[in-house]
């Protein structure tokens, strides 16, 4: 009798340990999901859990109006009307050069075709910068472009990239002949190199087949000259004179982005890989400085990857529009949902006793894992998608209720939980097949409110299928069958 009692006691202990293990796992996920993980970095405390991606109807929007630039630029011409790229004020006065103010946009570039091309380039930049939710409209007559993007920490950086023309040129430093331009760029990337002095950031520009061939030819033509200064003492002066003469006649190329000189150099050796690496700043151990360098490099890479603007634009309006829903109203919605969830769990406990309590615990874990999944799946949370979240919570509750009812009616049968799970899945998913088809269709709709509803529902239904088969089933199996 004692031995039997001891076996029962051990079995109950093992059952309790299993339930507590799952219980603490759910608590851990819930704490991470609902409260986050906060880490102190120097004097700041930040949440390491990714934030939600909110739509413009919840988080507000930035409205940017772009207009075709009417600004002018100053150019210098000689007596024959030839444009002089660089000249000091003294040279202009001595040689009789003429300064002229000319518009940045000549009349022949102000065409509907160029307006549409500008709009397409801006859209590509927005997508590359990770802006999923945006509205963009074009007035094809005036070229005016209005853009709406969500307000977040990256908005200012995004706006700064909208009007950058992205004109890339590799030119002969003396003749100003354009050797490479945007049409030869294949892609660009941001690279890092960590040494004892710190981390250095590089912008790597890769060229297409045509550009690769041209770059190799250029690097062979504009290669560094000068003699090696490893001679005897009697020839040192002669070598120095020759080196000085070589340096003055050495051919160089100048790289420009938006007419701003980035670097002027010649090449140590032929470039046969079709790539150029540019150092952004200097090696540093300061995280803030390093991040600034990375942002600069990524901005240039984004601009170069998506083509240059055929027309120069100016920002006429950059305005933040408040959301129609305040933080207080959003908090009230969350509070109401929380109360409904709590009442629903109490109903489960009242009707199904201990099984209802365990299922209620599993239900809380489902909510925590669901909202955590939405963060890392980069699903846009909009007003419409909130209804998607509520719908998934309702469907999971219905699934749980059906499962507990079937278990209660077949409690005396062997292997009752597994059989009930199979019966519940069959009954539940057969009934929602039309919903599943609709959800998949919504995921491919380009209108954000509908697509976000579809994505939330897709992840919700997927989690219902997996989570209940693993967690809910395990809790109920321990309680019902491990007796």
XYZ file of N, CA and C in Angstrom, residues 108-322:
645
model
N 14.041 72.015 -70.936
C 13.841 70.783 -71.694
C 13.764 69.529 -70.823
N 14.154 69.615 -69.518
C 14.047 68.440 -68.642
C 12.702 68.391 -67.914
N 11.948 69.485 -67.981
C 10.659 69.531 -67.285
C 9.583 68.890 -68.149
N 9.640 67.572 -68.249
C 8.687 66.819 -69.056
C 7.920 65.839 -68.188
N 6.774 65.398 -68.676
C 5.965 64.429 -67.934
C 6.718 63.116 -67.750
N 7.508 62.759 -68.751
C 8.295 61.527 -68.666
C 9.287 61.593 -67.499
N 9.953 62.729 -67.356
C 10.911 62.889 -66.258
C 10.219 62.990 -64.907
N 9.022 63.580 -64.872
C 8.252 63.632 -63.629
C 7.919 62.218 -63.157
N 7.463 61.378 -64.092
C 7.118 59.993 -63.750
C 8.352 59.191 -63.350
N 9.468 59.458 -64.033
C 10.706 58.761 -63.678
C 11.143 59.133 -62.268
N 11.007 60.412 -61.918
C 11.343 60.870 -60.564
C 10.482 60.170 -59.525
N 9.188 60.079 -59.792
C 8.259 59.403 -58.871
C 8.667 57.941 -58.671
N 9.021 57.256 -59.764
C 9.418 55.846 -59.674
C 10.707 55.681 -58.885
N 11.673 56.577 -59.091
C 12.939 56.505 -58.362
C 12.698 56.712 -56.864
N 11.844 57.674 -56.523
C 11.541 57.939 -55.110
C 10.871 56.731 -54.476
N 9.958 56.079 -55.192
C 9.305 54.871 -54.670
C 10.329 53.777 -54.400
N 11.268 53.598 -55.307
C 12.313 52.588 -55.107
C 13.149 52.909 -53.867
N 13.461 54.179 -53.670
C 14.243 54.577 -52.498
C 13.476 54.299 -51.210
N 12.183 54.593 -51.217
C 11.366 54.341 -50.028
C 11.365 52.857 -49.666
N 11.241 51.998 -50.668
C 11.233 50.552 -50.415
C 12.585 50.081 -49.918
N 13.668 50.595 -50.508
C 15.014 50.219 -50.081
C 15.273 50.651 -48.644
N 14.714 51.793 -48.257
C 14.885 52.310 -46.891
C 13.948 51.637 -45.893
N 13.164 50.664 -46.345
C 12.309 49.897 -45.444
C 10.974 50.531 -45.134
N 10.555 51.538 -45.917
C 9.250 52.173 -45.702
C 8.198 51.344 -46.443
N 7.413 50.582 -45.697
C 6.423 49.706 -46.313
C 5.116 50.438 -46.599
N 4.766 51.314 -45.692
C 3.467 51.983 -45.765
C 3.675 53.430 -46.194
N 3.300 53.752 -47.420
C 3.452 55.127 -47.898
C 2.409 55.419 -48.971
N 2.130 56.697 -49.130
C 1.273 57.168 -50.220
C 2.054 58.203 -51.021
N 1.994 58.107 -52.341
C 2.715 59.058 -53.187
C 1.836 59.421 -54.377
N 1.736 60.716 -54.639
C 0.920 61.191 -55.762
C 1.706 62.215 -56.560
N 1.438 62.276 -57.867
C 2.162 63.150 -58.780
C 1.200 63.998 -59.593
N 1.479 65.285 -59.645
C 0.779 66.172 -60.563
C 1.600 66.198 -61.855
N 1.124 65.495 -62.871
C 1.906 65.333 -64.100
C 2.059 66.634 -64.883
N 1.287 67.649 -64.539
C 1.397 68.944 -65.234
C 2.503 69.812 -64.634
N 2.512 69.899 -63.309
C 3.495 70.770 -62.640
C 4.704 70.009 -62.113
N 4.589 68.669 -62.029
C 5.677 67.871 -61.476
C 5.665 67.792 -59.964
N 4.679 68.421 -59.316
C 4.596 68.410 -57.847
C 4.321 66.994 -57.338
N 5.066 66.587 -56.311
C 4.924 65.247 -55.730
C 4.592 65.384 -54.247
N 3.555 64.674 -53.814
C 3.177 64.668 -52.394
C 3.353 63.250 -51.864
N 4.085 63.139 -50.746
C 4.405 61.836 -50.151
C 3.943 61.818 -48.701
N 3.334 60.709 -48.309
C 2.964 60.476 -46.902
C 3.679 59.225 -46.424
N 4.437 59.343 -45.340
C 5.136 58.195 -44.761
C 4.891 58.175 -43.251
N 4.953 56.987 -42.629
C 4.743 56.902 -41.175
C 5.804 57.683 -40.415
N 5.427 58.215 -39.286
C 6.360 58.950 -38.426
C 7.044 57.977 -37.476
N 8.368 57.890 -37.555
C 9.142 57.069 -36.627
C 10.550 57.647 -36.505
N 11.448 56.893 -35.877
C 12.794 57.402 -35.613
C 13.608 57.600 -36.891
N 13.223 56.899 -37.978
C 14.002 56.980 -39.216
C 13.430 57.976 -40.226
N 12.346 58.645 -39.878
C 11.656 59.497 -40.845
C 12.539 60.610 -41.386
N 13.269 61.301 -40.514
C 14.129 62.406 -40.965
C 15.200 61.923 -41.934
N 15.754 60.735 -41.667
C 16.759 60.165 -42.556
C 16.154 59.826 -43.916
N 14.932 59.317 -43.909
C 14.235 58.989 -45.162
C 13.991 60.257 -45.979
N 13.494 61.298 -45.309
C 13.192 62.562 -45.996
C 14.455 63.137 -46.648
N 15.593 63.009 -45.950
C 16.848 63.554 -46.474
C 17.270 62.878 -47.778
N 16.795 61.647 -48.001
C 17.171 60.915 -49.210
C 16.230 61.146 -50.388
N 15.136 61.855 -50.154
C 14.134 62.001 -51.211
C 14.568 62.951 -52.317
N 15.259 64.032 -51.977
C 15.604 65.046 -52.985
C 17.059 64.979 -53.440
N 17.818 64.023 -52.891
C 19.193 63.852 -53.364
C 19.155 63.330 -54.799
N 19.814 64.011 -55.691
C 19.728 63.629 -57.105
C 20.449 62.313 -57.390
N 21.560 62.061 -56.709
C 22.257 60.794 -56.892
C 23.058 60.714 -58.173
N 23.503 61.845 -58.659
C 24.296 61.877 -59.894
C 25.728 61.447 -59.591
N 26.141 60.332 -60.183
C 27.481 59.784 -59.962
C 28.327 59.982 -61.213
N 29.566 60.465 -61.004
C 30.479 60.658 -62.130
C 31.910 60.353 -61.703
N 32.628 59.673 -62.571
C 34.064 59.498 -62.423
C 34.674 60.194 -63.627
N 35.394 61.299 -63.385
C 35.852 62.142 -64.500
C 37.367 62.287 -64.504
N 37.899 62.662 -65.643
C 39.316 62.998 -65.775
C 39.548 64.327 -65.055
N 40.488 64.340 -64.119
C 40.727 65.531 -63.300
C 41.148 66.748 -64.116
N 41.767 66.516 -65.261
C 42.244 67.636 -66.070
C 41.259 68.013 -67.176
N 40.854 67.038 -67.969
C 39.990 67.341 -69.122
C 38.513 67.408 -68.758
N 38.137 66.889 -67.569
C 36.754 66.845 -67.082
C 35.873 65.903 -67.909
N 36.508 65.028 -68.670
C 35.749 64.036 -69.442
C 35.108 63.030 -68.489
N 33.816 62.727 -68.702
C 33.101 61.763 -67.863
C 33.490 60.362 -68.306
N 34.097 59.609 -67.391
C 34.577 58.268 -67.698
C 33.569 57.192 -67.298
N 32.884 57.380 -66.160
C 31.843 56.463 -65.677
C 30.709 57.287 -65.095
N 29.471 56.778 -65.223
C 28.329 57.481 -64.633
C 27.329 56.468 -64.075
N 26.136 56.929 -63.718
C 25.137 56.067 -63.084
C 24.758 54.856 -63.919
N 24.805 55.002 -65.242
C 24.375 53.912 -66.117
C 25.269 52.679 -66.004
N 26.458 52.827 -65.428
C 27.391 51.700 -65.323
C 27.387 51.055 -63.940
N 26.598 51.602 -63.006
C 26.564 51.055 -61.639
C 25.623 49.851 -61.569
N 26.108 48.768 -60.998
C 25.297 47.561 -60.795
C 24.659 47.562 -59.406
N 25.439 47.812 -58.393
C 24.941 47.836 -57.013
C 25.961 48.519 -56.117
N 25.539 48.801 -54.907
C 26.456 49.368 -53.907
C 26.146 48.750 -52.556
N 27.141 48.708 -51.696
C 26.971 48.025 -50.412
C 27.818 48.725 -49.358
N 27.448 48.515 -48.095
C 28.186 49.082 -46.964
C 28.993 47.967 -46.308
N 30.298 48.165 -46.185
C 31.195 47.166 -45.611
C 31.856 47.716 -44.347
N 32.348 46.787 -43.513
C 32.994 47.169 -42.259
C 34.326 46.434 -42.138
N 35.269 47.066 -41.472
C 36.554 46.424 -41.199
C 37.020 46.865 -39.815
N 37.167 45.902 -38.924
C 37.561 46.207 -37.544
C 39.035 45.891 -37.338
N 39.762 46.884 -36.847
C 41.185 46.720 -36.544
C 41.437 47.175 -35.105
N 42.687 47.226 -34.735
C 43.043 47.651 -33.371
C 42.702 49.113 -33.114
N 42.600 49.914 -34.189
C 42.294 51.343 -34.021
C 40.790 51.623 -34.030
N 40.004 50.625 -34.350
C 38.553 50.817 -34.370
C 37.922 50.188 -35.601
N 36.667 50.539 -35.848
C 35.928 50.005 -36.989
C 35.834 51.063 -38.084
N 36.182 50.660 -39.285
C 36.109 51.560 -40.438
C 34.924 51.155 -41.315
N 34.261 52.148 -41.888
C 33.093 51.920 -42.748
C 33.479 52.250 -44.191
N 33.090 51.376 -45.099
C 33.402 51.572 -46.510
C 32.130 51.491 -47.352
N 32.091 52.294 -48.379
C 31.041 52.194 -49.383
C 31.639 51.509 -50.600
N 31.125 50.348 -50.942
C 31.618 49.611 -52.101
C 30.654 49.776 -53.269
N 31.168 50.241 -54.387
C 30.365 50.418 -55.595
C 30.782 49.358 -56.605
N 29.834 48.524 -57.011
C 30.096 47.481 -58.012
C 29.502 47.925 -59.347
N 30.229 47.682 -60.412
C 29.810 48.123 -61.742
C 29.328 46.948 -62.585
N 28.464 47.266 -63.561
C 27.969 46.223 -64.462
C 29.067 45.799 -65.443
N 28.715 44.930 -66.393
C 29.716 44.383 -67.310
C 30.438 45.488 -68.072
N 29.663 46.441 -68.572
C 30.252 47.549 -69.305
C 31.142 48.393 -68.396
N 30.636 48.692 -67.206
C 31.392 49.501 -66.251
C 32.651 48.802 -65.769
N 32.571 47.482 -65.590
C 33.737 46.715 -65.144
C 34.874 46.827 -66.154
N 34.515 46.694 -67.436
C 35.522 46.809 -68.492
C 36.138 48.203 -68.523
N 35.265 49.217 -68.400
C 35.747 50.599 -68.415
C 36.622 50.889 -67.204
N 36.208 50.378 -66.021
C 36.972 50.628 -64.800
C 38.369 50.027 -64.889
N 38.460 48.814 -65.433
C 39.774 48.191 -65.576
C 40.653 49.014 -66.522
N 40.058 49.486 -67.603
C 40.795 50.306 -68.562
C 41.255 51.616 -67.918
N 40.351 52.235 -67.151
C 40.677 53.502 -66.462
C 41.797 53.291 -65.454
N 41.694 52.195 -64.668
C 42.691 51.945 -63.623
C 44.062 51.634 -64.209
N 44.102 51.181 -65.453
C 45.394 50.956 -66.119
C 45.947 52.263 -66.699
N 45.014 53.139 -67.121
C 45.430 54.418 -67.710
C 45.845 55.414 -66.640
N 45.070 55.469 -65.545
C 45.314 56.445 -64.481
C 46.037 55.768 -63.308
N 47.104 55.069 -63.623
C 47.846 54.343 -62.588
C 48.950 55.242 -62.036
N 49.274 55.046 -60.778
C 50.295 55.874 -60.128
C 51.654 55.659 -60.775
N 52.361 56.772 -60.976
C 53.717 56.702 -61.526
C 54.698 57.134 -60.463
N 55.968 57.356 -60.857
C 56.986 57.741 -59.869
C 57.950 56.606 -59.648
N 59.227 56.915 -59.519
C 60.260 55.902 -59.367
C 60.420 55.523 -57.904
N 60.808 54.311 -57.656
C 61.103 53.861 -56.296
C 62.367 54.525 -55.797
N 62.290 55.106 -54.621
C 63.421 55.877 -54.093
C 64.350 54.972 -53.276
N 64.924 53.955 -53.948
C 65.812 53.008 -53.266
C 67.176 52.981 -53.955
N 67.691 54.150 -54.269
C 68.971 54.255 -54.977
C 70.078 54.615 -54.010
N 71.306 54.714 -54.546
C 72.456 55.087 -53.712
C 72.419 56.572 -53.420
N 73.307 57.010 -52.546
C 73.333 58.410 -52.147
C 73.634 59.325 -53.319
N 74.423 58.867 -54.307
C 74.811 59.703 -55.436
C 73.633 60.029 -56.357
N 72.585 59.185 -56.325
C 71.457 59.396 -57.250
C 70.195 59.850 -56.531
N 70.305 60.152 -55.249
C 69.125 60.526 -54.465
C 68.472 61.775 -54.996
N 69.269 62.815 -55.251
C 68.713 64.080 -55.737
C 68.037 63.915 -57.083
N 68.683 63.115 -57.973
C 68.126 62.901 -59.303
C 66.781 62.182 -59.216
N 66.721 61.194 -58.335
C 65.484 60.435 -58.151
C 64.374 61.329 -57.626
N 64.720 62.212 -56.674
C 63.736 63.121 -56.089
C 63.167 64.050 -57.144
N 64.063 64.562 -58.027
C 63.610 65.448 -59.088
C 62.677 64.723 -60.053
N 63.049 63.468 -60.392
C 62.213 62.692 -61.301
C 60.846 62.400 -60.689
N 60.861 62.070 -59.362
C 59.593 61.780 -58.674
C 58.709 62.999 -58.674
N 59.290 64.185 -58.426
C 58.503 65.413 -58.405
C 57.903 65.682 -59.763
N 58.714 65.428 -60.823
C 58.224 65.661 -62.183
C 57.084 64.701 -62.499
N 57.226 63.423 -62.050
C 56.185 62.430 -62.298
C 54.895 62.791 -61.596
N 55.005 63.297 -60.351
C 53.825 63.649 -59.583
C 53.050 64.765 -60.247
N 53.748 65.715 -60.868
C 53.056 66.837 -61.490
C 52.351 66.424 -62.778
N 52.874 65.370 -63.416
C 52.267 64.939 -64.681
C 51.378 63.719 -64.515
N 51.233 63.239 -63.299
C 50.445 62.038 -63.051
C 48.962 62.281 -63.348
N 48.367 61.371 -64.109
C 46.954 61.501 -64.467
C 46.084 60.996 -63.316
N 45.066 61.761 -62.979
C 44.182 61.399 -61.873
C 42.726 61.438 -62.307
N 41.889 60.724 -61.559
C 40.447 60.776 -61.775
C 39.795 61.389 -60.544
N 38.669 62.026 -60.761
C 37.915 62.632 -59.667
C 36.536 61.992 -59.619
N 36.146 61.566 -58.430
C 34.812 60.994 -58.245
C 33.891 62.051 -57.653
N 32.731 62.242 -58.279
C 31.764 63.222 -57.802
C 30.402 62.563 -57.597
N 29.723 62.988 -56.559
C 28.325 62.616 -56.336
C 27.549 63.904 -56.134
N 26.580 64.127 -57.009
C 25.820 65.380 -57.011
C 26.736 66.594 -57.117
N 27.716 66.481 -58.029
C 28.672 67.550 -58.320
C 29.577 67.897 -57.151
N 29.510 67.101 -56.079
C 30.406 67.296 -54.944
C 31.580 66.326 -55.062
N 32.797 66.862 -54.984
C 33.976 66.008 -55.126
C 34.140 65.114 -53.907
N 34.161 63.801 -54.143
C 34.329 62.839 -53.060
C 35.801 62.498 -52.871
N 36.493 62.294 -53.986
C 37.910 61.961 -53.910
C 38.551 62.221 -55.268
N 39.871 62.426 -55.244
C 40.647 62.580 -56.470
C 41.903 61.742 -56.306
N 42.107 60.788 -57.212
C 43.186 59.836 -56.998
C 43.622 59.188 -58.302
N 44.714 58.466 -58.230
C 45.118 57.544 -59.281
C 45.182 56.161 -58.626
N 45.438 55.136 -59.399
C 45.301 53.774 -58.899
C 46.654 53.119 -58.682
N 46.761 52.347 -57.592
C 47.991 51.617 -57.292
C 48.192 50.461 -58.264
N 47.073 49.839 -58.668
C 47.123 48.677 -59.546
C 45.813 48.583 -60.311
N 45.790 47.851 -61.409
C 44.549 47.708 -62.173
C 43.439 47.066 -61.348
N 42.221 47.592 -61.476
C 41.054 47.035 -60.777
C 40.334 46.090 -61.731
N 40.477 44.803 -61.474
C 39.916 43.794 -62.377
C 38.605 43.198 -61.881
N 38.205 43.525 -60.645
C 36.985 42.940 -60.063
C 35.746 43.791 -60.314
N 35.941 44.977 -60.885
C 34.794 45.832 -61.181
C 34.187 46.495 -59.969
N 35.007 46.765 -58.932
C 34.507 47.365 -57.694
C 35.451 48.449 -57.207
N 34.859 49.476 -56.574
C 35.636 50.540 -55.925
C 35.156 50.652 -54.483
N 36.095 50.786 -53.562
C 35.744 50.965 -52.155
C 36.136 52.363 -51.700
N 35.172 53.054 -51.079
C 35.408 54.400 -50.563
C 35.324 54.377 -49.044
N 36.302 54.949 -48.389
C 36.294 55.031 -46.934
C 35.378 56.168 -46.492
N 34.465 55.853 -45.592
C 33.561 56.861 -45.024
C 34.072 57.233 -43.641
N 34.606 58.445 -43.509
C 35.172 58.860 -42.228
C 36.468 58.115 -41.947
N 36.780 57.958 -40.675
C 37.981 57.253 -40.246
C 37.591 56.154 -39.270
N 38.519 55.239 -39.019
C 38.259 54.164 -38.059
C 37.961 54.758 -36.685
N 36.949 54.234 -36.017
C 36.544 54.797 -34.720
C 36.044 53.695 -33.788
N 36.156 53.958 -32.498
C 35.617 53.042 -31.492
C 34.362 53.624 -30.848
N 33.999 54.847 -31.240
C 32.814 55.504 -30.688
C 31.567 55.009 -31.426
N 30.628 54.410 -30.709
C 29.449 53.802 -31.339
C 28.574 54.841 -32.024
N 28.456 56.034 -31.450
C 27.640 57.087 -32.043
C 28.239 57.575 -33.362
N 29.552 57.801 -33.360
C 30.239 58.226 -34.584
C 30.161 57.153 -35.651
N 30.347 55.904 -35.233
C 30.275 54.779 -36.172
C 28.894 54.696 -36.802
N 27.843 54.896 -35.999
C 26.490 54.855 -36.526
C 26.252 55.976 -37.536
N 26.828 57.146 -37.270
C 26.710 58.262 -38.219
C 27.349 57.908 -39.556
N 28.531 57.286 -39.502
C 29.216 56.874 -40.734
C 28.375 55.842 -41.500
N 27.781 54.912 -40.751
C 26.964 53.866 -41.382
C 25.748 54.476 -42.071
N 25.108 55.437 -41.384
C 23.933 56.107 -41.968
C 24.321 56.842 -43.247
N 25.480 57.538 -43.208
C 25.951 58.248 -44.405
C 26.173 57.281 -45.562
N 26.861 56.178 -45.271
C 27.166 55.194 -46.320
C 25.895 54.553 -46.863
N 24.967 54.219 -45.981
C 23.720 53.594 -46.419
C 22.879 54.559 -47.246
N 22.909 55.837 -46.893
C 22.168 56.841 -47.657
C 22.686 56.936 -49.084
N 24.027 56.995 -49.210
C 24.622 57.067 -50.552
C 24.341 55.783 -51.328
N 24.440 54.625 -50.647
C 24.178 53.346 -51.302
C 22.739 53.273 -51.805
N 21.803 53.756 -50.994
C 20.391 53.756 -51.385
C 20.168 54.594 -52.629
N 20.774 55.773 -52.644
C 20.624 56.685 -53.780
C 21.229 56.088 -55.043
N 22.441 55.523 -54.938
C 23.116 54.972 -56.112
C 22.420 53.719 -56.638
N 21.863 52.913 -55.748
C 21.223 51.652 -56.157
C 19.933 51.861 -56.939
N 19.275 52.985 -56.716
C 17.943 53.167 -57.294
C 17.877 54.221 -58.392
N 19.024 54.636 -58.890
C 19.036 55.580 -60.014
C 18.994 57.021 -59.557
N 19.419 57.904 -60.454
C 19.452 59.322 -60.111
C 18.192 60.041 -60.602
N 17.863 61.129 -59.944
C 16.691 61.913 -60.338
C 17.029 62.747 -61.576
N 16.168 62.731 -62.581
C 16.442 63.531 -63.786
C 16.174 65.017 -63.579
N 15.445 65.337 -62.496
C 15.090 66.731 -62.207
C 15.442 67.031 -60.757
N 15.925 68.227 -60.512
C 16.201 68.635 -59.134
C 14.913 69.116 -58.485
N 14.632 68.589 -57.282
C 13.437 68.963 -56.520
C 13.831 69.633 -55.217
N 12.937 70.490 -54.726
C 13.089 71.107 -53.409
C 11.927 70.680 -52.531
N 12.178 70.608 -51.216
C 11.102 70.292 -50.270
C 10.352 71.583 -49.944
N 9.080 71.627 -50.333
C 8.259 72.809 -50.068
C 7.542 72.697 -48.726
N 7.166 71.453 -48.367
C 6.468 71.258 -47.089
C 6.938 69.956 -46.462
N 7.221 69.999 -45.170
C 7.608 68.812 -44.411
C 6.861 68.888 -43.083
N 5.679 68.278 -43.038
C 4.761 68.508 -41.925
C 4.316 67.188 -41.311
N 4.278 67.170 -39.971
C 3.788 65.996 -39.246
C 2.287 66.126 -39.007
N 1.530 65.115 -39.415
C 0.078 65.106 -39.229
C -0.272 64.137 -38.109
N -0.929 64.628 -37.087
C -1.295 63.790 -35.950
C -2.282 62.704 -36.352
